[in-house]
XYZ file of C-alpha atoms in Angstrom:
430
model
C -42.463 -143.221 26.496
C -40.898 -145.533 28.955
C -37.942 -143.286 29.583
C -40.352 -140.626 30.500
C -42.159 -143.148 32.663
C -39.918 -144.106 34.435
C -38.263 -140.327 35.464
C -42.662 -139.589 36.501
C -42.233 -142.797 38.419
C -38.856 -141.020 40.254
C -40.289 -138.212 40.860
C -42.374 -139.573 43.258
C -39.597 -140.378 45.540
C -38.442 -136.646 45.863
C -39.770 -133.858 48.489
C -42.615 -131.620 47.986
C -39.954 -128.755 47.594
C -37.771 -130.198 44.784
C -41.587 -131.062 42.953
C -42.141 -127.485 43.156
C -38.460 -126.680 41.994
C -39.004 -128.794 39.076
C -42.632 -127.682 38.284
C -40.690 -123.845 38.620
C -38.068 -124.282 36.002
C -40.212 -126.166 33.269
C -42.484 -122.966 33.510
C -39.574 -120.463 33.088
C -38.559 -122.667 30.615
C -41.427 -122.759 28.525
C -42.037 -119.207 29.114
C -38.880 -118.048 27.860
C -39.427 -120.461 24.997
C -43.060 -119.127 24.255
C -41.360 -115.252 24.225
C -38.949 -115.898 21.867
C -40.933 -118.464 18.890
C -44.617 -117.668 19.736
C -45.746 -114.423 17.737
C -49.135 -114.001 20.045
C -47.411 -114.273 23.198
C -43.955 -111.808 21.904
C -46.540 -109.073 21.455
C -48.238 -109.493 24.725
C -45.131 -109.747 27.003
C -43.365 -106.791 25.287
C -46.464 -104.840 26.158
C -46.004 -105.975 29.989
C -42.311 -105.600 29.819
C -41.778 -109.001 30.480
C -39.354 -111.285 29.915
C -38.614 -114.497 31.656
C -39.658 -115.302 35.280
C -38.365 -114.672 38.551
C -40.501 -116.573 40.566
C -44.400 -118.076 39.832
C -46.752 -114.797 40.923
C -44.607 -113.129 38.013
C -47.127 -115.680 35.706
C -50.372 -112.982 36.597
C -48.488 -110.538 34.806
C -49.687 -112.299 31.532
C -53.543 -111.974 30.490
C -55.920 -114.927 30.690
C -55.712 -117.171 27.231
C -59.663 -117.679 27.145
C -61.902 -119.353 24.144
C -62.215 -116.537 22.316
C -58.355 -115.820 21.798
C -57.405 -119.513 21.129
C -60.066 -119.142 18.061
C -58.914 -115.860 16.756
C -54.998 -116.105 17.453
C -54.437 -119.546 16.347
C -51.663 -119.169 13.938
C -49.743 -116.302 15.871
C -49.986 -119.232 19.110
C -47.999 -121.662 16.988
C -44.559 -121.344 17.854
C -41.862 -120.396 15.395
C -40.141 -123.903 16.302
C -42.881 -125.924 16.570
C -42.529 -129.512 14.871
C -44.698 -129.160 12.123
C -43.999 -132.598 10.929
C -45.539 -134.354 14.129
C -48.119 -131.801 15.118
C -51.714 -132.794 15.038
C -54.923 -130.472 15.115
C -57.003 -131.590 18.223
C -60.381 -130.117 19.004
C -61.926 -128.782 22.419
C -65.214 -130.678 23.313
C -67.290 -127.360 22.646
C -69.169 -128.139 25.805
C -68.691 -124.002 26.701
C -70.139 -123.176 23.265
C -67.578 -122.820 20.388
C -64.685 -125.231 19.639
C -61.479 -124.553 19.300
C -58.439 -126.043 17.648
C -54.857 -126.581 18.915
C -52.128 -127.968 18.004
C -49.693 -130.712 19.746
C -46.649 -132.397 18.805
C -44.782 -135.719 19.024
C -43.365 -134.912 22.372
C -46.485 -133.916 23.642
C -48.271 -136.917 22.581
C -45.041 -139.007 24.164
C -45.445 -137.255 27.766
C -49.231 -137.611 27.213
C -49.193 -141.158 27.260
C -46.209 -141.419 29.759
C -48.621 -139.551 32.892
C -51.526 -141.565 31.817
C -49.692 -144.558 32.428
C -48.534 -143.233 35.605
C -52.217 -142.457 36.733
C -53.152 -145.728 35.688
C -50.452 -147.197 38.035
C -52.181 -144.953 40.538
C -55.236 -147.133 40.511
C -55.221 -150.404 42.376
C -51.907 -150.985 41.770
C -52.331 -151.685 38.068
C -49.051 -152.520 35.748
C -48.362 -152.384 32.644
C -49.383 -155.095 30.783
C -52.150 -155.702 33.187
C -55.740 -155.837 31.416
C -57.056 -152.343 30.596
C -60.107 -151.340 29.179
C -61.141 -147.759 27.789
C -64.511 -146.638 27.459
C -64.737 -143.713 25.393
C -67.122 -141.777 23.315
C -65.206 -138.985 21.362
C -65.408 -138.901 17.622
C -62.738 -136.773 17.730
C -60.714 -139.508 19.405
C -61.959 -142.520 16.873
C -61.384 -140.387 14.629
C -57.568 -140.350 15.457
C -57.557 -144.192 15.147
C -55.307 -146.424 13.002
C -54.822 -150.086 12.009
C -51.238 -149.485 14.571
C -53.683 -148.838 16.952
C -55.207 -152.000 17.088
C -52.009 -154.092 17.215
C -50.843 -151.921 20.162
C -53.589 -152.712 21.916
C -53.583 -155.949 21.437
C -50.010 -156.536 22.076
C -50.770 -154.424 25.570
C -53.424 -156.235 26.892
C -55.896 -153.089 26.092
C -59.572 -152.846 24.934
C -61.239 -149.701 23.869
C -64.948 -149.469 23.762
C -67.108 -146.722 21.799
C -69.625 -145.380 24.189
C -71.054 -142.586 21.596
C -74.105 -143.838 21.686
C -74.985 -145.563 24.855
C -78.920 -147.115 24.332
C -80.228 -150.147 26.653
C -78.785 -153.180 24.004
C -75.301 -151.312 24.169
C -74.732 -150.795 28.010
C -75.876 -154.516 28.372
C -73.425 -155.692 25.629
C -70.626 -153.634 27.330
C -70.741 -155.641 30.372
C -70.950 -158.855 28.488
C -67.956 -157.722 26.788
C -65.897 -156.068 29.944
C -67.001 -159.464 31.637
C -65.107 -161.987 29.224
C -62.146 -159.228 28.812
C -61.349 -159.316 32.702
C -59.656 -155.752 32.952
C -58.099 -155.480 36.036
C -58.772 -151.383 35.208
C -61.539 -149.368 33.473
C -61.318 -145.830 32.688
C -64.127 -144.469 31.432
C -67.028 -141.745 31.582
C -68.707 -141.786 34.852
C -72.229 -141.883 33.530
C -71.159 -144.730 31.041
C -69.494 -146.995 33.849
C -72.726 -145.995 36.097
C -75.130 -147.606 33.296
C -73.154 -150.451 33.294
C -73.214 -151.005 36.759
C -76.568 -150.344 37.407
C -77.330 -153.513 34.599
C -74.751 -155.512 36.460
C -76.718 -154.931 40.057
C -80.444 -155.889 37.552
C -78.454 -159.070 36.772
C -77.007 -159.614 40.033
C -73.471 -159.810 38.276
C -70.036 -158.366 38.503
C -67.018 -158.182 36.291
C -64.140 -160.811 37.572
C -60.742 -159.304 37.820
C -61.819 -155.813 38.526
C -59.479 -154.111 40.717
C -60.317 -150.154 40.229
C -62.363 -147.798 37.945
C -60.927 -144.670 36.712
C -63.413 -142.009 36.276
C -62.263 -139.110 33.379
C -63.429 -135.871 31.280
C -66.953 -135.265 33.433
C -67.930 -135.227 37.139
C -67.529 -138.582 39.094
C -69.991 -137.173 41.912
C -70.241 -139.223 45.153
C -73.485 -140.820 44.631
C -72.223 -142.342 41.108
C -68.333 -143.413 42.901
C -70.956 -145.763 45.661
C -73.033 -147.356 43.225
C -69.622 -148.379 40.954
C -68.154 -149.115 44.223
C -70.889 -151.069 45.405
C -71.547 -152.695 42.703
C -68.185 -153.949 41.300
C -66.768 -154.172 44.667
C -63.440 -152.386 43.715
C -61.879 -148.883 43.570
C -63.421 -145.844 41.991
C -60.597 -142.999 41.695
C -61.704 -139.401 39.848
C -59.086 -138.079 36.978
C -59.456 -134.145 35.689
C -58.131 -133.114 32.372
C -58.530 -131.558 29.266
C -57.916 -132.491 25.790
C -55.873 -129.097 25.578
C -53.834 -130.139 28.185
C -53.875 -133.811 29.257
C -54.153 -134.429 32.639
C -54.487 -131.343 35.460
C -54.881 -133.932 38.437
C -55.519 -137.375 39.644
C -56.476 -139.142 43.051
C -53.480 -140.027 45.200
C -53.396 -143.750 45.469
C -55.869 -145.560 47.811
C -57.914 -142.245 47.704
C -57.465 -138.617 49.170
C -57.020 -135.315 47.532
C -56.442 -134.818 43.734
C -53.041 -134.326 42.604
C -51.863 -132.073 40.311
C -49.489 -133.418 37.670
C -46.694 -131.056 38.086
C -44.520 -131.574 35.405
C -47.403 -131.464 33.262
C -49.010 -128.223 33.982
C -49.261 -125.242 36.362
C -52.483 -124.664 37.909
C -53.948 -121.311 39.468
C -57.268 -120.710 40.868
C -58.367 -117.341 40.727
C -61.678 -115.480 42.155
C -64.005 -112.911 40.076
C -61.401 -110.275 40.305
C -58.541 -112.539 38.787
C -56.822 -112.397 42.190
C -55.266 -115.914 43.742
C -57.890 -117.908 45.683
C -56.765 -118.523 49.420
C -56.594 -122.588 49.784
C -60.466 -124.433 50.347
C -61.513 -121.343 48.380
C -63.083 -122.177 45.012
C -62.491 -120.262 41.715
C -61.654 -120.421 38.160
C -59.283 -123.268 37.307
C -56.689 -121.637 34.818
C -53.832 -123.655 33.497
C -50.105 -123.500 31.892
C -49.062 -126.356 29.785
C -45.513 -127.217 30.720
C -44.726 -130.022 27.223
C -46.205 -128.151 24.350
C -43.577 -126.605 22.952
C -45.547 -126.847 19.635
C -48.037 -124.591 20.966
C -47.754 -123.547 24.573
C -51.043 -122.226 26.283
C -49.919 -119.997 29.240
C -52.925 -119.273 31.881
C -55.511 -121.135 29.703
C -58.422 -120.015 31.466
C -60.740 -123.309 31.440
C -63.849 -122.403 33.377
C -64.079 -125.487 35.809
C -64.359 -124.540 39.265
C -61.712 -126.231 42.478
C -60.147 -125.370 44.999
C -56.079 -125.522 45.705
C -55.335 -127.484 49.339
C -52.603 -128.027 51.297
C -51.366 -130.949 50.773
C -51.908 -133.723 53.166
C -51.210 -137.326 51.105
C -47.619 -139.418 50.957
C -46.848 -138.094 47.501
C -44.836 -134.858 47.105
C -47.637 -133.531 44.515
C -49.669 -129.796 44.993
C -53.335 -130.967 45.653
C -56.584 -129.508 44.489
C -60.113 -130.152 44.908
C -62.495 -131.984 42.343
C -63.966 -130.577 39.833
C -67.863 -130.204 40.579
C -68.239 -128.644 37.007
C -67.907 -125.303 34.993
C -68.983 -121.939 35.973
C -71.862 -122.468 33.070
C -72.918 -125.627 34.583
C -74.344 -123.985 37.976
C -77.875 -123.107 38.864
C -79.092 -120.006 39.567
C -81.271 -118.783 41.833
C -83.245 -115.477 41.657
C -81.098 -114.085 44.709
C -78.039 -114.779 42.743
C -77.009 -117.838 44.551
C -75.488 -121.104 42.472
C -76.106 -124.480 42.690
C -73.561 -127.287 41.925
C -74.465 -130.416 39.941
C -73.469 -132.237 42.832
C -76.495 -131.386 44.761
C -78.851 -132.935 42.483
C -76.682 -136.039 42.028
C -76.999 -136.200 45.897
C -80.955 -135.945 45.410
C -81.474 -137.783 41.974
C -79.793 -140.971 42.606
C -81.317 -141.838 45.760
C -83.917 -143.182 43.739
C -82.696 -146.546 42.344
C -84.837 -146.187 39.058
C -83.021 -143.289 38.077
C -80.442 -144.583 35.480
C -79.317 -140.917 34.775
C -80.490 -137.368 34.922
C -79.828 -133.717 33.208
C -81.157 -130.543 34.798
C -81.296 -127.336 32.378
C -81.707 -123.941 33.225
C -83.546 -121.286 29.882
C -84.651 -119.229 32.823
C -84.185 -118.314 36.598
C -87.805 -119.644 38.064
C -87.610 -122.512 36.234
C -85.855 -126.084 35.641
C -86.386 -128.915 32.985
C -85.040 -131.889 34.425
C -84.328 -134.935 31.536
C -84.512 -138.165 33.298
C -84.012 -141.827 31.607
C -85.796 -144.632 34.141
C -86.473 -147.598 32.151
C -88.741 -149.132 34.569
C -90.536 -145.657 34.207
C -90.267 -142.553 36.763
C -93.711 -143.261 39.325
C -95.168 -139.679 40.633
C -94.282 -140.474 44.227
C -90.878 -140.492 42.794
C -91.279 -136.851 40.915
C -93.086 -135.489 44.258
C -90.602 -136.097 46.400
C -87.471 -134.676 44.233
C -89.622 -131.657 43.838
C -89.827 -131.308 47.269
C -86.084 -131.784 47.909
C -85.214 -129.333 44.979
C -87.158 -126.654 46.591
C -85.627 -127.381 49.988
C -82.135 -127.512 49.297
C -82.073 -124.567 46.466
C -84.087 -122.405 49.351
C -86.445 -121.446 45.886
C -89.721 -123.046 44.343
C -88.575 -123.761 41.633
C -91.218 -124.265 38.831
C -90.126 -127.823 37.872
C -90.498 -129.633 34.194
C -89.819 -133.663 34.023
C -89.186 -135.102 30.857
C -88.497 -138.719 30.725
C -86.588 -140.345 27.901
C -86.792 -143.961 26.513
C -83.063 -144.412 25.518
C -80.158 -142.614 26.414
C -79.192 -139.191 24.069
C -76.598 -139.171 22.144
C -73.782 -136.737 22.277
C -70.981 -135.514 20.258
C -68.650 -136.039 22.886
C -70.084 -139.299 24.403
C -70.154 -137.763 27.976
C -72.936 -135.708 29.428
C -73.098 -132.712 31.783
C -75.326 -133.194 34.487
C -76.386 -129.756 34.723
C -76.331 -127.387 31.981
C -77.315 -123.628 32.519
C -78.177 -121.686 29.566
C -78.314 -118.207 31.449
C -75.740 -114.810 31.256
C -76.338 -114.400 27.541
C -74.396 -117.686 26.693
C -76.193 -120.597 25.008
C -74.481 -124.023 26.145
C -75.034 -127.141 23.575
C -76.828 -129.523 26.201
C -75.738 -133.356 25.543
């Protein structure tokens, strides 16, 4: 892990076009590799007459790996080669309906750690060794836990904290905890770090030490990023990935444009026809693994929405846009039009006793909108959003409150902030 540390931290120091060189030749790589050991992907590539690669557009010459074919193909995607001996089964969050199962290896798992590291370093200038905290919910991910685990963490300075099931006593015995732990980082679930912070600003407190929060695995929109930045007085940087994956992109250091972790994966964004997206123009984020040789996914069609930019930072990585949310997770209006979950952020928490919302869509004219205030939601409160919802959505909405006395649990110990249950797919809200 430190070996491969250390080349990620190199690689920094080389030009834009030797990072896309690089990037280039681990895909032809693991192409060639998934033609010759991977059953699912020999069949497909004989049928297109392909081969190896000449250059990257020679990728859209393979079919989209959605959902659907990860769940039915799952022993013809395993390659040939793969290292059954170190592979474990990992699960996708099932936040698009059905989960599926993977598999990764050793060497996965090694690289996996290596480029978290490195992202970590990417945060206000945290080392290893420095104090580290993780907030995380996943059962899958306790699930994976061991007594080795524990030691490790301790020897490393690191604290991990179940947020499953975030209710009023746990957010307030979170900060106690994060408090006498001093991390100089946090990465955690936006929403979780948001709860924490908005106890922190009740008690007037902060947590000493704190350098930078790293938000992960849901949207970090901006209204969320100020209060943890206002509140804590430190750093907020957003982190995209996927448990099939790892990590897609990062924030450059001292904040910009997301970087896309090039020796990790290959990222495309494509519009409705399956054509490449210009740059600034949003589409469907579909990605190539690059280090599961296990198990390659080639053009793993994810469903998030971004954009690719042109790079403008000091490091020589591509750049992309955040990650507002999933196709599924937008709005609809009767004219067709969508509406991001970062509108309502923008409108929802405005309103300082607003802890945390969900809006959810069962039909076009209408919205239920979950909201947890524990000081209680007044009607002035309720008026106005109404007002703004119709405004900014151009549609009168006919609009449902329901306030909550604790926070819900989820399976995955995140939460969508918008979940749309329209186009004949039903989502499982958090």
């Amino acid at each position: 892990m430190r070996e491969r540390l250390e080349w990620l931290r190199g690689n920094q120091e080389r030009s834009p076009e030797e990072i896309a060189e690089l990037q280039f030749e681990k895909l032809r790589e693991i192409v060639g590799h998934a033609y010759r050991t991977v059953p699912y992907y020999r069949r497909v590539m004989d049928e297109r007459g392909l081969r190896e690669l000449d250059s990257p557009a020679d990728l859209r010459r393979l079919p989209l790996l959605s959902r659907d074919i990860l769940i039915n193909e799952q022993d013809r995607l395993v390659s040939d080669e793969a290292d059954i001996a170190t592979c474990q089964t990992n699960f996708s969050s099932g936040s698009t309906g059905r989960r599926a199962q993977f598999k990764q290896d050793l060497d996965f798992r090694m690289w996996m750690r290596a480029h978290q590291l490195r992202t970590y370093e990417w945060c206000g200038n945290w080392r290893l060794g420095d104090p580290f905290a993780l907030l995380w919910g996943s059962e899958i991910f306790w699930s994976f836990k061991q007594v080795i685990d524990q030691v490790d963490n301790l020897l490393s300075n690191r604290r991990e904290f179940n947020t499953f099931r975030l209710s009023r006593a746990l957010v307030s015995k979170l900060l106690n905890e994060l408090s006498t732990f001093r991390p100089t980082l946090v990465s955690t679930y936006a929403n979780a770090m948001h709860l924490i912070a908005k106890e922190a600003e009740r008690r007037g407190s902060r947590i000493p030490g704190l350098r930078a929060i790293q938000g992960t695995s849901e949207p970090l929109p901006p209204a969320l990023r100020e209060t943890m930045r206002r509140v804590f007085d430190c750093d907020v940087y957003d982190k995209y990935g996927m448990r099939e994956t790892n990590i897609v992109s990062h924030e450059h250091p001292g904040g910009g444009q997301m970087l896309i972790q090039a020796e990790n994966v290959f990222v495309e964004v494509l519009d409705d026809r399956g054509e490449p997206c210009a740059d600034g123009e949003k589409g469907r984020v579909v990605v190539t693994t690059l280090n599961n040789r296990s198990m390659p996914l080639l053009r793993y069609e994810t469903s998030d929405i971004a954009a690719l930019l042109k790079r403008t930072g000091e490091l020589p990585y591509p750049a992309m846009s955040t990650v507002a949310g999933r196709r599924q997770d937008l709005i609809r209006t009767p004219t067709g039009d969508h509406v991001d979950a970062y509108l309502f952020s923008y409108l929802f928490m405005r309103f300082p006793e607003i802890h945390w919302f969900q809006v959810v869509q069962t039909e076009v004219h209408a919205l239920r909108i979950k909201v947890y205030a524990p000081h209680g939601l007044r009607q002035d409160t309720v008026r106005t959003l109404v007002e703004r919802i119709h405004h900014h959505t151009g549609h009168p909405f006919r609009v449902e409150f329901e306030t909550l006395d604790e926070m819900p649990e989820s399976s995955t110990g995140k939460f969508r902030l918008c979940v749309s249950e329209l186009g004949g797919t039903t989502e499982e809200p958090a």
